[in-house]
PDB file of C-alpha atoms in Angstrom:
ATOM      1  CA  MET A   1       0.213  -2.478  22.198  1.00 91.00           C
ATOM      2  CA  THR A   2      -2.163  -5.895  23.314  1.00 94.00           C
ATOM      3  CA  LYS A   3      -3.604  -8.100  21.121  1.00 93.00           C
ATOM      4  CA  GLU A   4      -6.839  -7.113  21.672  1.00 95.00           C
ATOM      5  CA  GLY A   5      -5.767  -3.127  20.796  1.00 95.00           C
ATOM      6  CA  ARG A   6      -4.351  -4.704  17.463  1.00 95.00           C
ATOM      7  CA  LEU A   7      -7.257  -6.598  16.237  1.00 95.00           C
ATOM      8  CA  ASN A   8      -9.420  -3.139  17.144  1.00 96.00           C
ATOM      9  CA  MET A   9      -6.966  -1.331  14.947  1.00 96.00           C
ATOM     10  CA  ILE A  10      -6.685  -3.870  12.443  1.00 96.00           C
ATOM     11  CA  THR A  11     -10.895  -4.173  12.377  1.00 96.00           C
ATOM     12  CA  LYS A  12     -11.052  -0.187  11.962  1.00 97.00           C
ATOM     13  CA  SER A  13      -8.312   0.063   9.318  1.00 96.00           C
ATOM     14  CA  TRP A  14     -10.691  -2.646   7.255  1.00 96.00           C
ATOM     15  CA  GLU A  15     -13.350  -0.182   7.376  1.00 97.00           C
ATOM     16  CA  LEU A  16     -11.184   2.804   6.345  1.00 97.00           C
ATOM     17  CA  HIS A  17      -9.955   0.442   3.709  1.00 97.00           C
ATOM     18  CA  ASN A  18     -13.082  -0.399   2.323  1.00 97.00           C
ATOM     19  CA  VAL A  19     -13.896   3.146   1.954  1.00 97.00           C
ATOM     20  CA  VAL A  20     -10.772   3.898   0.026  1.00 97.00           C
ATOM     21  CA  GLU A  21     -10.859   0.739  -2.141  1.00 96.00           C
ATOM     22  CA  ASN A  22     -14.662   1.703  -3.197  1.00 97.00           C
ATOM     23  CA  SER A  23     -13.250   5.458  -4.270  1.00 97.00           C
ATOM     24  CA  TYR A  24     -10.162   3.858  -5.769  1.00 96.00           C
ATOM     25  CA  LEU A  25     -12.658   1.526  -8.370  1.00 96.00           C
ATOM     26  CA  ASN A  26     -14.813   4.305  -8.860  1.00 96.00           C
ATOM     27  CA  ASN A  27     -12.424   6.487 -10.084  1.00 96.00           C
ATOM     28  CA  SER A  28     -12.384   5.605 -13.999  1.00 95.00           C
ATOM     29  CA  ALA A  29      -9.037   7.678 -14.617  1.00 95.00           C
ATOM     30  CA  LYS A  30      -6.793   5.883 -16.974  1.00 95.00           C
ATOM     31  CA  GLN A  31      -2.994   6.847 -17.136  1.00 92.00           C
ATOM     32  CA  GLU A  32      -3.329   9.587 -19.701  1.00 92.00           C
ATOM     33  CA  ASP A  33      -5.796  11.870 -17.678  1.00 91.00           C
ATOM     34  CA  GLU A  34      -5.281  14.530 -15.948  1.00 88.00           C
ATOM     35  CA  GLU A  35      -7.118  12.724 -12.812  1.00 92.00           C
ATOM     36  CA  TRP A  36      -4.228  10.269 -13.087  1.00 93.00           C
ATOM     37  CA  LEU A  37      -2.518  11.281 -10.021  1.00 93.00           C
ATOM     38  CA  GLU A  38      -5.309  11.395  -7.881  1.00 94.00           C
ATOM     39  CA  LYS A  39      -6.257   7.726  -8.983  1.00 96.00           C
ATOM     40  CA  GLN A  40      -2.610   6.868  -7.942  1.00 96.00           C
ATOM     41  CA  ARG A  41      -2.939   8.905  -4.358  1.00 96.00           C
ATOM     42  CA  ILE A  42      -5.969   6.679  -3.548  1.00 97.00           C
ATOM     43  CA  LEU A  43      -4.169   3.418  -4.457  1.00 97.00           C
ATOM     44  CA  LEU A  44      -1.353   4.729  -2.038  1.00 97.00           C
ATOM     45  CA  ALA A  45      -3.559   5.124   0.606  1.00 97.00           C
ATOM     46  CA  GLU A  46      -5.181   2.032  -0.014  1.00 97.00           C
ATOM     47  CA  MET A  47      -1.340   0.159   0.424  1.00 97.00           C
ATOM     48  CA  ALA A  48      -0.456   2.065   2.843  1.00 97.00           C
ATOM     49  CA  LEU A  49      -3.394   0.593   4.865  1.00 97.00           C
ATOM     50  CA  LEU A  50      -2.531  -2.989   3.805  1.00 96.00           C
ATOM     51  CA  LEU A  51       0.719  -2.466   5.179  1.00 97.00           C
ATOM     52  CA  LEU A  52      -0.208  -1.177   8.211  1.00 96.00           C
ATOM     53  CA  GLN A  53      -2.067  -4.058   8.564  1.00 96.00           C
ATOM     54  CA  THR A  54       0.522  -6.545   8.325  1.00 95.00           C
ATOM     55  CA  SER A  55       2.555  -4.751  10.636  1.00 95.00           C
ATOM     56  CA  ILE A  56       0.211  -4.339  13.469  1.00 95.00           C
ATOM     57  CA  SER A  57      -1.020  -8.065  13.226  1.00 94.00           C
ATOM     58  CA  PRO A  58      -1.049  -9.785  16.583  1.00 93.00           C
ATOM     59  CA  GLU A  59       0.526 -12.951  14.839  1.00 92.00           C
ATOM     60  CA  GLU A  60       4.547 -12.932  13.801  1.00 92.00           C
ATOM     61  CA  ILE A  61       5.482 -10.477  10.868  1.00 92.00           C
ATOM     62  CA  LYS A  62       4.750 -11.774   7.064  1.00 92.00           C
ATOM     63  CA  LEU A  63       7.730 -10.541   5.765  1.00 91.00           C
ATOM     64  CA  ASP A  64       6.838 -11.679   2.606  1.00 92.00           C
ATOM     65  CA  ARG A  65       3.618  -9.714   2.796  1.00 94.00           C
ATOM     66  CA  SER A  66       5.705  -6.693   4.359  1.00 93.00           C
ATOM     67  CA  ARG A  67       7.634  -6.807   1.047  1.00 94.00           C
ATOM     68  CA  TYR A  68       4.967  -6.747  -1.090  1.00 95.00           C
ATOM     69  CA  ASN A  69       3.010  -3.749   0.645  1.00 96.00           C
ATOM     70  CA  ILE A  70       6.593  -1.666   0.796  1.00 96.00           C
ATOM     71  CA  HIS A  71       7.342  -2.424  -3.360  1.00 96.00           C
ATOM     72  CA  ALA A  72       3.348  -1.579  -4.084  1.00 96.00           C
ATOM     73  CA  ILE A  73       4.042   1.915  -2.067  1.00 97.00           C
ATOM     74  CA  LEU A  74       7.423   2.225  -3.378  1.00 96.00           C
ATOM     75  CA  THR A  75       6.318   1.805  -6.845  1.00 95.00           C
ATOM     76  CA  ILE A  76       3.390   4.260  -6.257  1.00 95.00           C
ATOM     77  CA  ALA A  77       4.838   6.994  -4.820  1.00 96.00           C
ATOM     78  CA  ASP A  78       7.628   6.920  -7.485  1.00 94.00           C
ATOM     79  CA  HIS A  79       4.977   9.180  -8.953  1.00 90.00           C
ATOM     80  CA  PHE A  80       4.930  11.769  -6.864  1.00 93.00           C
ATOM     81  CA  LEU A  81       8.879  11.504  -6.090  1.00 94.00           C
ATOM     82  CA  PRO A  82      10.176  10.735  -9.255  1.00 91.00           C
ATOM     83  CA  ASN A  83      14.117  12.073  -8.303  1.00 95.00           C
ATOM     84  CA  ALA A  84      13.558   9.487  -5.224  1.00 95.00           C
ATOM     85  CA  GLU A  85      13.983   6.544  -8.000  1.00 92.00           C
ATOM     86  CA  LEU A  86      11.770   4.759  -5.257  1.00 93.00           C
ATOM     87  CA  LYS A  87      11.037   2.169  -8.439  1.00 90.00           C
ATOM     88  CA  LYS A  88      14.681   1.335  -8.662  1.00 89.00           C
ATOM     89  CA  ALA A  89      14.785   0.579  -4.907  1.00 89.00           C
ATOM     90  CA  THR A  90      12.508  -1.981  -4.826  1.00 90.00           C
ATOM     91  CA  GLU A  91      14.865  -4.218  -6.903  1.00 87.00           C
ATOM     92  CA  LYS A  92      16.726  -4.740  -3.281  1.00 86.00           C
ATOM     93  CA  LEU A  93      13.719  -5.921  -1.302  1.00 87.00           C
ATOM     94  CA  TYR A  94      13.957  -9.154  -3.334  1.00 82.00           C
ATOM     95  CA  LYS A  95      17.382  -9.568  -2.725  1.00 80.00           C
ATOM     96  CA  HIS A  96      18.813 -11.901  -0.460  1.00 67.00           C
ATOM     97  CA  ASN A  97      22.049 -11.623   2.004  1.00 51.00           C
TER      98      ASN A  97
END
């Protein structure tokens, strides 16, 4: 992918990010509400867009930012796949070899 193509995709992803983020911020569901999982789905989409931006940046990949994005995605996805122990997997993201 060319640098121009990457920058174009990042620009478009920010447009999507703004729509998704506004949807999340306008959702007043609390953790005890039935709509909580819907709010978490929106948050998962937002985090996925941030990971996309981090991954396709024309600059050198920022591992700390990638680690943060993946941590957020695994933590949120844990609500949807509780048997996969995704939250537990996040512990390994910060271990150094």
